[in-house]
Short mmCIF file of C-alpha atoms in Angstrom, two decimals:
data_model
loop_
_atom_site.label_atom_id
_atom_site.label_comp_id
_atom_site.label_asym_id
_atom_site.label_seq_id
_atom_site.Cartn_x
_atom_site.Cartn_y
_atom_site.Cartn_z
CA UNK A 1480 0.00 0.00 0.00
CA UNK A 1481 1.51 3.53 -1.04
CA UNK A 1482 2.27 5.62 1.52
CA UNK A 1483 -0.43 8.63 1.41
CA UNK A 1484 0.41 11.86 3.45
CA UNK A 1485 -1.01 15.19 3.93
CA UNK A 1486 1.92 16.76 1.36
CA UNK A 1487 0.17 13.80 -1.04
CA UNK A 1488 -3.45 14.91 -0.58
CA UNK A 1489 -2.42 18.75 -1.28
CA UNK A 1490 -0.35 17.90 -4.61
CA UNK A 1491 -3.58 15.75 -5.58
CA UNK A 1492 -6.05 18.55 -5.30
CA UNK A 1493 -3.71 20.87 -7.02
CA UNK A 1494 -3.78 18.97 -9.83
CA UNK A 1495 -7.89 18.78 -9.99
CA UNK A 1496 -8.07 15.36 -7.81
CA UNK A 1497 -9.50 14.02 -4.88
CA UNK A 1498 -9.51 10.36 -3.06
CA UNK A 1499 -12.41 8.76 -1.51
CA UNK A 1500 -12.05 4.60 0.29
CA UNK A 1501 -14.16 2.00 -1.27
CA UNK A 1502 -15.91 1.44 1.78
CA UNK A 1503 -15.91 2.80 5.75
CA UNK A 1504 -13.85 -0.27 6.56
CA UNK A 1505 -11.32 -0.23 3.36
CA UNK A 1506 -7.56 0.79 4.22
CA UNK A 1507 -7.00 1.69 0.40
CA UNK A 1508 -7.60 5.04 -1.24
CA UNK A 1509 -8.87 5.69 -4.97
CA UNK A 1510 -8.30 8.88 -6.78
CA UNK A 1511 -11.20 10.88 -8.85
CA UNK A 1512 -10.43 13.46 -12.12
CA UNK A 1513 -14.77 13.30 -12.98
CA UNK A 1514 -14.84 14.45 -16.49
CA UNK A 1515 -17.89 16.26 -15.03
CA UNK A 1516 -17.04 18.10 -12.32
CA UNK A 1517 -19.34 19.60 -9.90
CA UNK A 1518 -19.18 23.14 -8.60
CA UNK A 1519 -21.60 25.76 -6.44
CA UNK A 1520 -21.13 29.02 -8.22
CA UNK A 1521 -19.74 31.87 -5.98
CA UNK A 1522 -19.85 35.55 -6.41
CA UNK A 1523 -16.76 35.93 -8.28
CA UNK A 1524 -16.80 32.00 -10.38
CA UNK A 1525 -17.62 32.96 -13.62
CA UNK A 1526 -20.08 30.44 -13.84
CA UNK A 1527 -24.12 30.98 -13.15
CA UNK A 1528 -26.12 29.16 -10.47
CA UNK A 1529 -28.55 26.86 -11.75
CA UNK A 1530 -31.10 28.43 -9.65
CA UNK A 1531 -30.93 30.41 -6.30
CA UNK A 1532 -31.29 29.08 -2.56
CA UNK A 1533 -34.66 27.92 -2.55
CA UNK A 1534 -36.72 30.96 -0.44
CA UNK A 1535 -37.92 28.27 2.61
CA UNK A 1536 -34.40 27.31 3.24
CA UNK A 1537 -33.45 31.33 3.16
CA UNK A 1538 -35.92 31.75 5.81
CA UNK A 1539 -34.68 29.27 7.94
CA UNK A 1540 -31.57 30.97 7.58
CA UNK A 1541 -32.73 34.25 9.12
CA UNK A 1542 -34.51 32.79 11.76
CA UNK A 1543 -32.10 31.79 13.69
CA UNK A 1544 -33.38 28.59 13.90
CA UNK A 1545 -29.32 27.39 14.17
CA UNK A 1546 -25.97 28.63 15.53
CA UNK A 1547 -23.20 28.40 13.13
CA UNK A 1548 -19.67 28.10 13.87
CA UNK A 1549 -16.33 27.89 12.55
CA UNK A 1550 -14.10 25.05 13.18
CA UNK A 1551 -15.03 24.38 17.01
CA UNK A 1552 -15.32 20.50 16.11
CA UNK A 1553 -13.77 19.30 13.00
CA UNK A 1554 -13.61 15.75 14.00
CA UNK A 1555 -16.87 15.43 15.55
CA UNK A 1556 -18.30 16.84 12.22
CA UNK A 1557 -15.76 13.91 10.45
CA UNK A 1558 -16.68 11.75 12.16
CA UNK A 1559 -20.78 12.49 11.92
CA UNK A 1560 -20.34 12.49 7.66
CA UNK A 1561 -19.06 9.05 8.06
CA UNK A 1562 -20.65 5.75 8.89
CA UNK A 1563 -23.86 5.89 11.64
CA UNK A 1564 -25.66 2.83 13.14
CA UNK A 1565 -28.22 3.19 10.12
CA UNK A 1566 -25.90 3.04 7.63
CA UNK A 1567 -23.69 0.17 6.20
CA UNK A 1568 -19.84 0.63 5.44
CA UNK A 1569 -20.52 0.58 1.92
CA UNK A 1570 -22.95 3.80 2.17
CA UNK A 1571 -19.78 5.73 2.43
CA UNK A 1572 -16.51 6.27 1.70
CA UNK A 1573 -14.77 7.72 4.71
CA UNK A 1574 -13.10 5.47 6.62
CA UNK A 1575 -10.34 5.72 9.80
CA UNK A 1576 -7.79 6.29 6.96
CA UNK A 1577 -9.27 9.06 5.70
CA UNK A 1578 -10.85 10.54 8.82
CA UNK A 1579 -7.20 10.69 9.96
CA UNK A 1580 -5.72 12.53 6.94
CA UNK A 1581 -8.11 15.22 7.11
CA UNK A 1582 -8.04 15.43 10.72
CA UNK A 1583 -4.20 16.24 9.36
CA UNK A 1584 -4.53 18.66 7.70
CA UNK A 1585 -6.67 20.36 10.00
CA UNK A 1586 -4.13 20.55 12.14
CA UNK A 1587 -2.05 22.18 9.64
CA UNK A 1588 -4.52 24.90 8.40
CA UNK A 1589 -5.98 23.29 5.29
CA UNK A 1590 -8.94 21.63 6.33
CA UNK A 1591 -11.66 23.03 7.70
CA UNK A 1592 -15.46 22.66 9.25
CA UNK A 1593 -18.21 24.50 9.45
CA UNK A 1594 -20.18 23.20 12.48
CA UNK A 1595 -24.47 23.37 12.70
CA UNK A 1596 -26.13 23.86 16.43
CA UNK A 1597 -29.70 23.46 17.90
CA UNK A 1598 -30.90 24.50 21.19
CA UNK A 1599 -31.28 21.74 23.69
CA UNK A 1600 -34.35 22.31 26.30
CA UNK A 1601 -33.19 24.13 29.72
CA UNK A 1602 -29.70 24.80 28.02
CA UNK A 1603 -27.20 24.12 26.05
CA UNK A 1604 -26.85 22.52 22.13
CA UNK A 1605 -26.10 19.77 20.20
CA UNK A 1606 -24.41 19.04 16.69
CA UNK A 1607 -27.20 18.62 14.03
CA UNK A 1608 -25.26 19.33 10.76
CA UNK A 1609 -21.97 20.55 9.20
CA UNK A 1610 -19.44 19.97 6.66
CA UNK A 1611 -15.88 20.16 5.86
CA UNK A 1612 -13.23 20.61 3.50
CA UNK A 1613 -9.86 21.41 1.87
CA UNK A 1614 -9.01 25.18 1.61
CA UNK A 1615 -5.76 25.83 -1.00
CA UNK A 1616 -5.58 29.67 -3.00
CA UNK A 1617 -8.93 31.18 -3.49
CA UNK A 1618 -10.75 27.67 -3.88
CA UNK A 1619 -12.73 25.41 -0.97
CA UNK A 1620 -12.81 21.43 -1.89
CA UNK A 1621 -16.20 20.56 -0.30
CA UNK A 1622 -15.39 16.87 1.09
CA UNK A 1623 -18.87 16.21 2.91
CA UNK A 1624 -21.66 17.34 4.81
CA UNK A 1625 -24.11 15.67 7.31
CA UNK A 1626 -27.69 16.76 8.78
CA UNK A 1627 -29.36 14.64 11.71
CA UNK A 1628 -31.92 17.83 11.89
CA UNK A 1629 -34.30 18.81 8.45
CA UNK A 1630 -32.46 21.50 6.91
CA UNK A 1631 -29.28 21.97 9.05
CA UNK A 1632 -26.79 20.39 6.29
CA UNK A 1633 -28.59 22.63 3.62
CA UNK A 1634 -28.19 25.93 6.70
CA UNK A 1635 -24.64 24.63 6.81
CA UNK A 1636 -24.25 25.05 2.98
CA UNK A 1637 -25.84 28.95 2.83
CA UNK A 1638 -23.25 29.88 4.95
CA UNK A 1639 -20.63 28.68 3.76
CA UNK A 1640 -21.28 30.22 0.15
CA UNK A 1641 -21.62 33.84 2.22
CA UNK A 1642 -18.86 33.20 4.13
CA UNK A 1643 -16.38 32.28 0.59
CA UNK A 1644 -18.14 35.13 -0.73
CA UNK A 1645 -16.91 37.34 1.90
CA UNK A 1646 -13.89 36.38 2.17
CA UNK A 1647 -13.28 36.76 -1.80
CA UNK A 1648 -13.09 32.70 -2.77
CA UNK A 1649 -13.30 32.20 -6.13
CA UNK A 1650 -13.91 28.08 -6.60
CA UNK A 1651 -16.11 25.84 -4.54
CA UNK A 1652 -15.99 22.66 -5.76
CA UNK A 1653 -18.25 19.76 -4.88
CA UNK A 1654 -16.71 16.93 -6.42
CA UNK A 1655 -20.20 16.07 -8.30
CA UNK A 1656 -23.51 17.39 -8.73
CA UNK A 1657 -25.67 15.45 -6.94
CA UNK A 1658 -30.28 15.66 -7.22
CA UNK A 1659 -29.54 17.49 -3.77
CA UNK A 1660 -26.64 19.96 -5.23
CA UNK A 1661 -28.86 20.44 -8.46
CA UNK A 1662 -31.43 21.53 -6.55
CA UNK A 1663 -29.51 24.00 -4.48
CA UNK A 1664 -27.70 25.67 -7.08
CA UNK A 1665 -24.83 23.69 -7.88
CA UNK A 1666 -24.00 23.03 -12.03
CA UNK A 1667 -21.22 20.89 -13.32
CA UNK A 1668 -18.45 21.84 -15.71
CA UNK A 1669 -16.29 20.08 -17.69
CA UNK A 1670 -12.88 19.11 -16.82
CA UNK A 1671 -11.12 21.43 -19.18
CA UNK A 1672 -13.51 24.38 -17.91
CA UNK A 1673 -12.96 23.27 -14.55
CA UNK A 1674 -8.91 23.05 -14.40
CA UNK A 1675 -9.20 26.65 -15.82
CA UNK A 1676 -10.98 27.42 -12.84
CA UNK A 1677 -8.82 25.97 -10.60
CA UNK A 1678 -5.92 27.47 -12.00
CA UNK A 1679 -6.94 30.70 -11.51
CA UNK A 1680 -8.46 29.93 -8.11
CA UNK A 1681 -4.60 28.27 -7.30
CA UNK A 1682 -3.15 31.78 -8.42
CA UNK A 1683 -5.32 33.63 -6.16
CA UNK A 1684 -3.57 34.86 -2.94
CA UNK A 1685 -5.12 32.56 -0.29
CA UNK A 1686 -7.90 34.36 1.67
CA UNK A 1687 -8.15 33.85 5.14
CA UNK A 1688 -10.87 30.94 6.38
CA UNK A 1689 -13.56 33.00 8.28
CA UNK A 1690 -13.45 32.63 11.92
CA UNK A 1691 -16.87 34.18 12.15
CA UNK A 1692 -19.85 32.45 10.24
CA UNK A 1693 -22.94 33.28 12.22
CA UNK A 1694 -25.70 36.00 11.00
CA UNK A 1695 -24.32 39.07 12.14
CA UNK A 1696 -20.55 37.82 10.91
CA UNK A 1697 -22.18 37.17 7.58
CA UNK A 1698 -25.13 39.56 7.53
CA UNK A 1699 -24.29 41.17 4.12
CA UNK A 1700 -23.12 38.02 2.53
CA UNK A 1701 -26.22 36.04 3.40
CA UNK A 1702 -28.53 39.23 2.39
CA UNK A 1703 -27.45 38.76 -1.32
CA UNK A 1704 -27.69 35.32 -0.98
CA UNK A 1705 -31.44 36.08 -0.73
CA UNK A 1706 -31.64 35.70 3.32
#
């Protein structure tokens, strides 16, 4: 089995590819190039959205409904996209291999979560969504997201298109363009169009991940998002 490190994982996504295991339980690693490419549109992609945030989900968003943070759990939220009690280990592809890598390169900067809350009765709150990724120039590698709560994964989503949008991110990939994606906005390119994107995204002085992703942080951002 090659050896597969965090310096390995960078050089991959630089090059417009991205590893996922064959199974929760698999030690081995397989590398994706889709020659359809899934992307969510940001402010400055030169690419339109197939459609806007759909206007429920918006007003979830400025409800309050959830707390949003920034990298307060990135292995909870890990570990919550992979493999539940419901699922099987072939329903997904991140296994202790991966979970560990990315876990990595959290710890050096690179990977990051954003991290969905509800309010627990008499106090407190609990993790009911999130996602994470790979952050490298002015382009986000969207890895996975979860939801245990209607909506939260889709909440987590909103602001994390506001928040690259703030911050002046010009790529957000998703790998592929799922029903779900589709019907959030996302398109897919080709892979010429998209490793022209990605260059340019590359070559783009590397913003700095938001700290702040909650509605006042991200009040503008989320307005022209429609919320």
């Amino acid at each position: 089995m090659a050896e597969v490190t965090t310096a390995t994982l960078l050089a991959a996504y630089r090059l417009g590819a991205f590893p996922m295991a064959p199974d929760a339980t698999s030690d081995q690693l397989h590398w994706y190039m889709p020659e359809q490419r899934g992307i969510m549109p940001l402010a400055r992609t030169p690419v339109q959205r197939a459609k806007p945030f759909p206007a429920r989900l918006m007003r979830t968003v400025r409800s309050g409904r959830f707390e949003v943070t920034s990298n307060t759990n990135f292995a909870q939220v890990v570990r919550a996209c992979g493999p539940s009690h419901t699922q099987r280990a072939s329903d997904t592809w991140i296994s202790p291999r991966i979970e560990k890598l990315y876990t990595a390169l959290h710890h050096q900067g690179h990977a990051h979560s954003l991290e969905v809350w509800s309010p627990l009765q008499g106090g407190g709150q609990r993790l009911v969504g999130g996602l994470y990724g790979v952050a490298l120039g002015g382009a986000f590698f969207g890895e996975s997201m979860f939801s245990t709560e209607r909506d939260a994964s889709k909440v987590a989503l909103v602001h994390l298109v506001a928040a690259l949008n703030q911050a002046g991110y010009l790529l957000l990939d998703t790998q592929y363009v799922t029903p779900h994606l589709a019907s959030l906005g996302g398109v897919a390119i080709s892979r010429p169009h998209y490793e022209a994107l990605l260059a340019k995204a590359l070559a783009h002085e590397g913003p700095a991940w938001p700290a702040q992703v909650g509605l006042v942080a991200l009040g503008a951002a989320l307005k022209d998002l429609g919320a």
